[in-house]
Amino acid sequence: MEHSVIKTQETPMVELKNIYKSFGDVRVLKGISAEIDKGELITFVGPSGCGKTTLLRIVGGFTKSDSGRVVLDGEDISGLPPNMRDTKMVFQSYALFPHMTVAKNIGFGLKLEKWPKKKIDTRVEELLSLVHMEGLGDRTIDRISGGQQQRVALARALALEPKVLLLDEPLSNLDANLRVVMREEIKRIQRRLQVTTIFVTHDQYEAMSISDRLLVLHDGVIQQIGSPIEIYEQPANEFIAGFVGYVNFLEGTIDAIDKEARTLAVSTEYGKLEITLEQDDIKAGDEVLLILRPETLSLSPSHGAERQNTFHGTVESHMYAGNLAKYTVKIEDRMVIVDQYNPRDSDHFKERDNVAVTVPRNIHVLKRGARKE
Ligand SMILES: Nc1ncnc2c1ncn2[C@@H]1O[C@H](COP(=O)(O)OP(=O)(O)O)[C@@H](O)[C@H]1O
Ligand SMILES: [Mg+2]
């Protein structure tokens, strides 16, 4: 903030400042810096082994970073043990006490804090209702379902109203249907309490659907922090572009830029394209990578005529799935995937048909220097 005279932003709930962590020779986190806003649900997401749990444990105080700081609501908590931090972690295993009742599990922390029994009972009732488990307080943990155990773990973590809730792959032990139900539940509870939440998952789709923002980790560094829409529509690099959904990558070179009209002229191996200028750090001669999402491309019968932003190819294969028709189109020597939603309203094509593939103007452009293997 040293550049701004007036600080208008609210203090972030969590600031991660240049965090490094190695295990032996393995450098897991290489300088992680991020700010997490009050009340948001942010997800640490990335492939298995990329350091999500390690980073979460550093926030919760269960793992010590080699260097860097964790600041909670303006206070440096880097040196504090977990129980002295205003954070609560739900472990992947839930770590519930199996022979104790649901109510005892939820009230455990309150008892440690020496709350009077009456007050504990009232709070536990409140929490049971919050997680939709009214009337189940007397059951023991080994007599409730996996989804219910997840609810109990959540209620127990929320009992003392932590400033930050830390959830490590909370849905990984549940079957697919229950995972979707519990995802909605976590989101509902988080919204209702406005509790700042860090959610960890390796599942891109889960991350996209639950988060206000995603923090994508790979190779020990943050690849991008952004809302689901930003991650999908303005990926920062090739790794992020391929992170959710399919992309057709198309290499090109910038021929010309018209800053007035906000357009770029790009040469590609298929031909020339005119596209909307999004970013200002691009200049003529730059090598770029165009991100063509299958659902943004459209197909029409090819009459061989030259049209703006249209390439000619032949249908290699197609698949009809009712709400979607998926085509593989061969242009020059490469395959491009085109998805037609609402295929009922569009032309149908079969193998070896000649087609025109039209590319929209508003596609995302990556500088090829920014490309990551
Ligand atoms: N206590 C530990 N001792 C040694 N290596 C560890 C330890 N914890 C994690 N690692 C290693 O650090 C890397 C990141 O682990 P982790 O943070 O658990 O990844 P993620 O949660 O993203 O799957 C992995 O290579 C893992 O084997
Ligand atoms: Mg993990």
XYZ file of C-alpha atoms and ligand atoms in Angstrom:
401
model
C 0.000 0.000 0.000
C 3.051 2.282 0.035
C 1.961 3.924 -3.240
C -1.516 4.993 -2.212
C -2.096 8.020 -0.017
C -5.572 7.082 1.119
C -6.186 3.481 2.041
C -9.722 2.787 0.953
C -9.556 -0.997 0.977
C -10.696 -2.836 4.055
C -7.898 -4.798 5.768
C -7.783 -8.257 4.198
C -8.779 -11.060 6.539
C -5.678 -13.053 5.629
C -2.446 -11.899 4.034
C 0.087 -14.450 2.878
C 3.449 -12.791 2.470
C 6.127 -14.479 0.403
C 5.780 -17.950 1.902
C 8.432 -20.567 1.185
C 8.380 -24.196 2.274
C 10.567 -27.180 1.412
C 10.511 -30.752 2.649
C 14.104 -31.940 2.329
C 15.111 -31.180 -1.252
C 11.535 -30.757 -2.425
C 10.631 -27.101 -2.760
C 6.869 -27.169 -2.325
C 6.005 -23.467 -1.986
C 8.183 -20.882 -3.723
C 7.076 -17.453 -2.599
C 3.322 -17.449 -2.114
C 1.729 -14.020 -1.641
C -2.005 -13.404 -1.613
C -4.709 -11.425 0.137
C -7.977 -13.019 1.189
C -10.914 -10.696 1.714
C -13.274 -10.696 4.667
C -16.256 -12.955 4.100
C -15.053 -14.553 0.891
C -14.773 -18.210 0.022
C -11.450 -18.765 -1.692
C -10.294 -22.133 -2.946
C -6.721 -23.369 -3.131
C -6.813 -25.665 -6.127
C -4.216 -27.536 -8.143
C -3.007 -31.030 -8.949
C -2.361 -33.537 -6.191
C 0.937 -32.874 -4.431
C 1.145 -29.207 -5.458
C 1.177 -27.998 -1.844
C -2.451 -27.078 -1.102
C -2.588 -28.868 2.232
C 0.841 -27.544 3.178
C -0.273 -23.959 2.512
C -3.524 -24.475 4.422
C -1.629 -25.967 7.384
C 0.689 -22.959 7.356
C -2.355 -20.677 7.633
C -3.721 -22.797 10.493
C -0.359 -23.044 12.273
C 0.018 -26.823 11.907
C 3.084 -26.500 9.652
C 5.809 -23.892 9.971
C 6.894 -22.119 6.795
C 10.642 -21.746 6.105
C 10.129 -18.036 5.553
C 7.323 -15.571 4.936
C 4.471 -14.354 7.115
C 0.804 -15.007 7.762
C -1.192 -11.947 8.811
C -4.712 -12.381 10.197
C -6.936 -9.319 10.223
C -3.879 -7.073 10.471
C -2.063 -9.131 13.112
C 1.068 -11.166 12.329
C 0.260 -14.672 13.556
C 3.218 -16.454 11.945
C 4.685 -17.531 15.276
C 1.460 -18.617 16.973
C 0.412 -22.242 17.558
C -2.949 -23.374 16.079
C -4.936 -22.925 19.276
C -3.791 -19.305 19.617
C -4.992 -18.422 16.118
C -8.521 -17.363 15.328
C -8.723 -20.033 12.622
C -10.339 -23.466 12.652
C -9.395 -26.344 10.412
C -11.557 -29.246 9.294
C -9.152 -32.038 8.392
C -9.683 -34.323 5.434
C -10.331 -37.178 7.878
C -12.755 -34.985 9.956
C -10.892 -36.151 13.133
C -14.135 -36.585 15.083
C -14.279 -38.575 18.336
C -16.042 -41.758 17.167
C -17.475 -42.945 20.485
C -18.741 -39.562 21.606
C -22.147 -38.227 20.679
C -22.709 -35.669 17.960
C -23.521 -33.042 20.601
C -20.352 -33.788 22.623
C -18.256 -33.533 19.482
C -19.768 -30.203 18.510
C -19.503 -28.827 22.055
C -15.972 -30.103 22.646
C -14.174 -26.808 22.071
C -16.749 -24.898 24.100
C -16.146 -27.220 27.043
C -12.387 -26.658 26.763
C -13.152 -22.939 26.893
C -15.062 -23.641 30.109
C -18.419 -22.467 28.846
C -21.244 -23.220 31.337
C -23.222 -26.359 30.444
C -26.473 -24.488 29.697
C -24.745 -22.157 27.297
C -23.032 -25.081 25.573
C -26.366 -26.884 25.130
C -27.963 -23.813 23.579
C -25.060 -23.237 21.216
C -24.969 -26.912 20.202
C -28.710 -26.805 19.405
C -28.113 -23.716 17.287
C -25.298 -25.436 15.393
C -27.314 -28.645 14.906
C -30.009 -26.562 13.316
C -27.485 -24.670 11.163
C -26.190 -27.932 9.675
C -29.699 -29.449 9.434
C -29.107 -32.147 12.051
C -31.825 -31.281 14.537
C -32.642 -34.159 16.875
C -29.475 -36.141 16.145
C -27.361 -34.772 19.002
C -27.507 -37.997 21.016
C -26.266 -40.306 18.265
C -22.664 -41.439 18.388
C -20.428 -40.627 15.425
C -20.105 -44.271 14.367
C -23.893 -44.368 13.934
C -24.280 -41.499 11.471
C -23.557 -41.337 7.732
C -20.472 -39.842 6.055
C -22.392 -36.756 4.995
C -23.647 -36.269 8.545
C -20.110 -36.650 9.895
C -19.080 -33.894 7.524
C -21.856 -31.706 8.956
C -20.720 -32.432 12.521
C -17.101 -31.599 11.684
C -18.281 -28.325 10.167
C -20.481 -27.492 13.164
C -17.649 -28.259 15.570
C -15.278 -25.990 13.638
C -17.824 -23.172 13.648
C -18.749 -23.478 17.347
C -16.419 -20.715 18.540
C -17.004 -18.496 15.501
C -13.473 -18.478 14.093
C -12.457 -15.607 11.855
C -11.309 -18.070 9.230
C -12.569 -21.553 8.436
C -10.066 -23.912 6.792
C -11.471 -26.896 4.904
C -9.082 -29.495 3.495
C -10.755 -31.517 0.709
C -13.917 -31.693 2.840
C -15.894 -33.624 0.228
C -13.330 -36.204 -0.820
C -14.721 -38.985 1.407
C -18.263 -38.658 0.075
C -19.830 -40.313 -2.947
C -20.504 -38.226 -6.049
C -24.155 -37.332 -5.340
C -23.536 -36.447 -1.718
C -20.557 -34.362 -2.758
C -22.810 -32.056 -4.753
C -25.331 -31.814 -1.891
C -22.639 -31.008 0.670
C -21.001 -28.506 -1.649
C -24.264 -26.572 -1.727
C -24.561 -26.926 2.051
C -21.093 -25.564 2.732
C -21.778 -22.666 0.415
C -25.133 -21.952 2.114
C -23.618 -22.005 5.608
C -20.633 -19.923 4.543
C -22.925 -17.304 2.972
C -25.243 -17.250 5.941
C -22.419 -16.761 8.493
C -20.249 -14.673 6.157
C -17.275 -16.560 7.528
C -14.046 -16.153 5.580
C -13.328 -19.623 4.248
C -10.365 -21.289 2.598
C -11.482 -24.394 0.784
C -8.958 -26.880 -0.595
C -9.690 -29.241 -3.456
C -7.892 -30.877 -6.385
C -11.184 -30.892 -8.332
C -11.338 -27.966 -10.775
C -15.103 -28.213 -11.258
C -15.762 -28.274 -7.531
C -13.497 -25.228 -7.167
C -15.245 -23.389 -10.006
C -18.708 -24.022 -8.629
C -18.169 -23.182 -4.960
C -15.690 -20.290 -4.953
C -15.833 -16.530 -4.973
C -12.215 -16.729 -6.102
C -9.758 -19.486 -6.933
C -6.065 -19.509 -6.112
C -4.511 -21.932 -8.569
C -1.258 -23.527 -7.405
C 1.175 -25.365 -9.658
C 4.955 -25.802 -9.579
C 5.101 -24.129 -6.160
C 3.772 -20.801 -7.387
C 0.381 -19.142 -7.791
C -0.561 -19.435 -11.460
C -3.552 -17.131 -11.109
C -5.954 -15.758 -8.527
C -9.369 -14.842 -9.851
C -13.101 -15.404 -9.951
C -14.362 -18.497 -11.784
C -15.272 -16.294 -14.759
C -11.815 -14.716 -14.882
C -10.128 -18.113 -14.663
C -12.266 -19.410 -17.527
C -12.385 -16.370 -19.772
C -9.087 -14.633 -19.045
C -6.633 -17.388 -18.171
C -3.199 -15.991 -17.314
C -1.261 -18.748 -19.046
C -1.554 -22.029 -20.896
C -1.755 -24.079 -17.710
C -4.789 -22.106 -16.537
C -6.353 -22.173 -19.999
C -6.258 -25.960 -19.955
C -7.313 -26.148 -16.327
C -11.092 -26.240 -16.843
C -12.845 -27.449 -19.928
C -11.307 -28.065 -23.320
C -9.399 -25.473 -25.350
C -8.174 -25.386 -28.908
C -4.844 -23.570 -28.847
C -3.916 -21.690 -32.010
C -0.528 -20.066 -32.462
C -0.375 -16.720 -34.186
C 1.608 -13.566 -34.794
C 0.282 -10.048 -34.314
C 0.298 -8.265 -37.686
C -1.185 -4.964 -36.615
C -2.939 -3.247 -33.747
C -5.629 -0.613 -34.087
C -5.848 0.991 -30.651
C -8.690 3.314 -31.709
C -10.898 0.527 -32.968
C -9.577 -1.847 -30.273
C -8.783 -4.573 -32.773
C -5.885 -6.899 -33.450
C -5.011 -8.440 -36.784
C -3.458 -11.869 -36.219
C -1.907 -14.306 -38.693
C -2.344 -17.958 -37.889
C -1.532 -21.138 -39.746
C -5.183 -21.338 -40.778
C -5.369 -17.768 -42.038
C -5.962 -14.259 -40.754
C -8.195 -13.266 -37.850
C -9.483 -9.971 -36.596
C -10.084 -9.946 -32.874
C -10.892 -7.563 -30.057
C -7.960 -5.973 -28.265
C -8.247 -6.874 -24.561
C -4.876 -6.078 -23.089
C -2.508 -3.205 -23.751
C 0.817 -4.986 -23.339
C 0.669 -6.494 -26.812
C 2.509 -5.116 -29.845
C 2.885 -5.881 -33.539
C 5.260 -8.797 -34.124
C 4.403 -10.536 -30.828
C 3.957 -14.271 -30.948
C 0.659 -15.206 -29.322
C -1.454 -18.167 -28.421
C -5.188 -17.849 -29.113
C -7.577 -19.592 -26.754
C -10.482 -21.007 -28.753
C -13.152 -22.522 -26.522
C -15.188 -25.163 -28.403
C -18.516 -23.528 -27.492
C -17.494 -20.148 -28.923
C -16.839 -21.533 -32.415
C -19.663 -21.957 -34.876
C -20.148 -24.192 -37.885
C -21.914 -23.474 -41.150
C -21.970 -25.136 -44.579
C -18.864 -24.268 -46.532
C -19.357 -22.736 -49.954
C -15.672 -22.005 -50.227
C -16.229 -18.242 -50.115
C -13.798 -16.173 -48.029
C -15.424 -14.644 -44.989
C -13.949 -12.719 -42.095
C -12.717 -14.924 -39.212
C -13.802 -18.071 -40.989
C -11.685 -21.103 -41.796
C -12.619 -24.017 -44.003
C -12.308 -27.618 -42.947
C -13.928 -31.043 -43.070
C -15.837 -32.903 -40.398
C -13.655 -35.707 -39.081
C -16.129 -37.064 -36.520
C -19.193 -35.974 -34.603
C -21.159 -36.957 -31.558
C -24.736 -36.034 -30.818
C -25.763 -35.859 -27.165
C -29.176 -34.207 -27.329
C -28.335 -30.845 -25.821
C -24.924 -30.793 -27.468
C -23.386 -31.779 -30.771
C -19.626 -32.169 -30.628
C -17.642 -31.983 -33.854
C -14.014 -32.677 -34.610
C -13.119 -30.595 -37.638
C -9.916 -30.986 -39.584
C -8.487 -27.652 -40.703
C -5.232 -27.912 -42.643
C -3.613 -30.785 -40.719
C -4.972 -30.097 -37.274
C -8.088 -30.989 -35.369
C -10.358 -28.376 -33.847
C -13.173 -29.245 -31.462
C -16.433 -27.366 -31.968
C -19.391 -27.695 -29.580
C -22.858 -26.755 -30.774
C -25.255 -26.295 -27.911
C -28.904 -26.343 -28.912
C -28.032 -28.485 -31.952
C -31.749 -28.560 -32.855
C -31.450 -24.923 -33.898
C -28.261 -25.394 -35.901
C -27.180 -27.126 -39.066
C -26.290 -30.784 -38.798
C -23.172 -32.150 -40.419
C -21.795 -35.587 -41.050
C -18.349 -37.018 -41.634
C -16.405 -35.557 -44.581
C -18.803 -32.600 -44.935
C -17.049 -29.381 -45.861
C -17.702 -26.817 -43.151
C -16.826 -23.255 -42.315
C -15.617 -22.654 -38.748
C -16.197 -19.122 -37.546
C -14.073 -17.708 -34.738
C -15.608 -14.908 -32.630
C -13.808 -11.599 -32.212
C -13.714 -11.711 -28.432
C -11.261 -14.542 -27.921
C -8.550 -14.489 -25.286
C -4.948 -13.945 -26.341
C -1.854 -15.128 -24.472
C 1.618 -13.841 -25.238
C 3.680 -16.839 -26.167
C 6.381 -15.699 -23.766
C 3.823 -16.342 -21.039
C 3.425 -19.916 -22.203
C 4.168 -22.547 -19.556
C 5.022 -26.148 -20.260
N 5.354 -33.740 6.377
C 5.878 -33.917 5.163
N 7.106 -34.444 5.008
C 7.662 -34.607 3.780
N 7.056 -34.259 2.625
C 5.828 -33.730 2.717
C 5.177 -33.537 3.983
N 3.970 -32.980 3.745
C 3.864 -32.839 2.409
N 4.977 -33.289 1.797
C 5.227 -33.258 0.341
O 4.971 -31.945 -0.106
C 4.287 -31.950 -1.348
C 2.964 -31.211 -1.224
O 2.112 -31.946 -0.363
P 0.656 -31.452 -0.012
O 0.713 -30.072 0.516
O 0.050 -32.478 0.866
O -0.029 -31.442 -1.461
P -1.572 -31.384 -1.869
O -2.378 -31.137 -0.644
O -1.650 -30.286 -2.873
O -1.878 -32.703 -2.503
C 4.155 -33.404 -1.743
O 5.219 -33.718 -2.587
C 4.258 -34.129 -0.422
O 4.766 -35.426 -0.624
Mg -3.868 -32.267 0.268
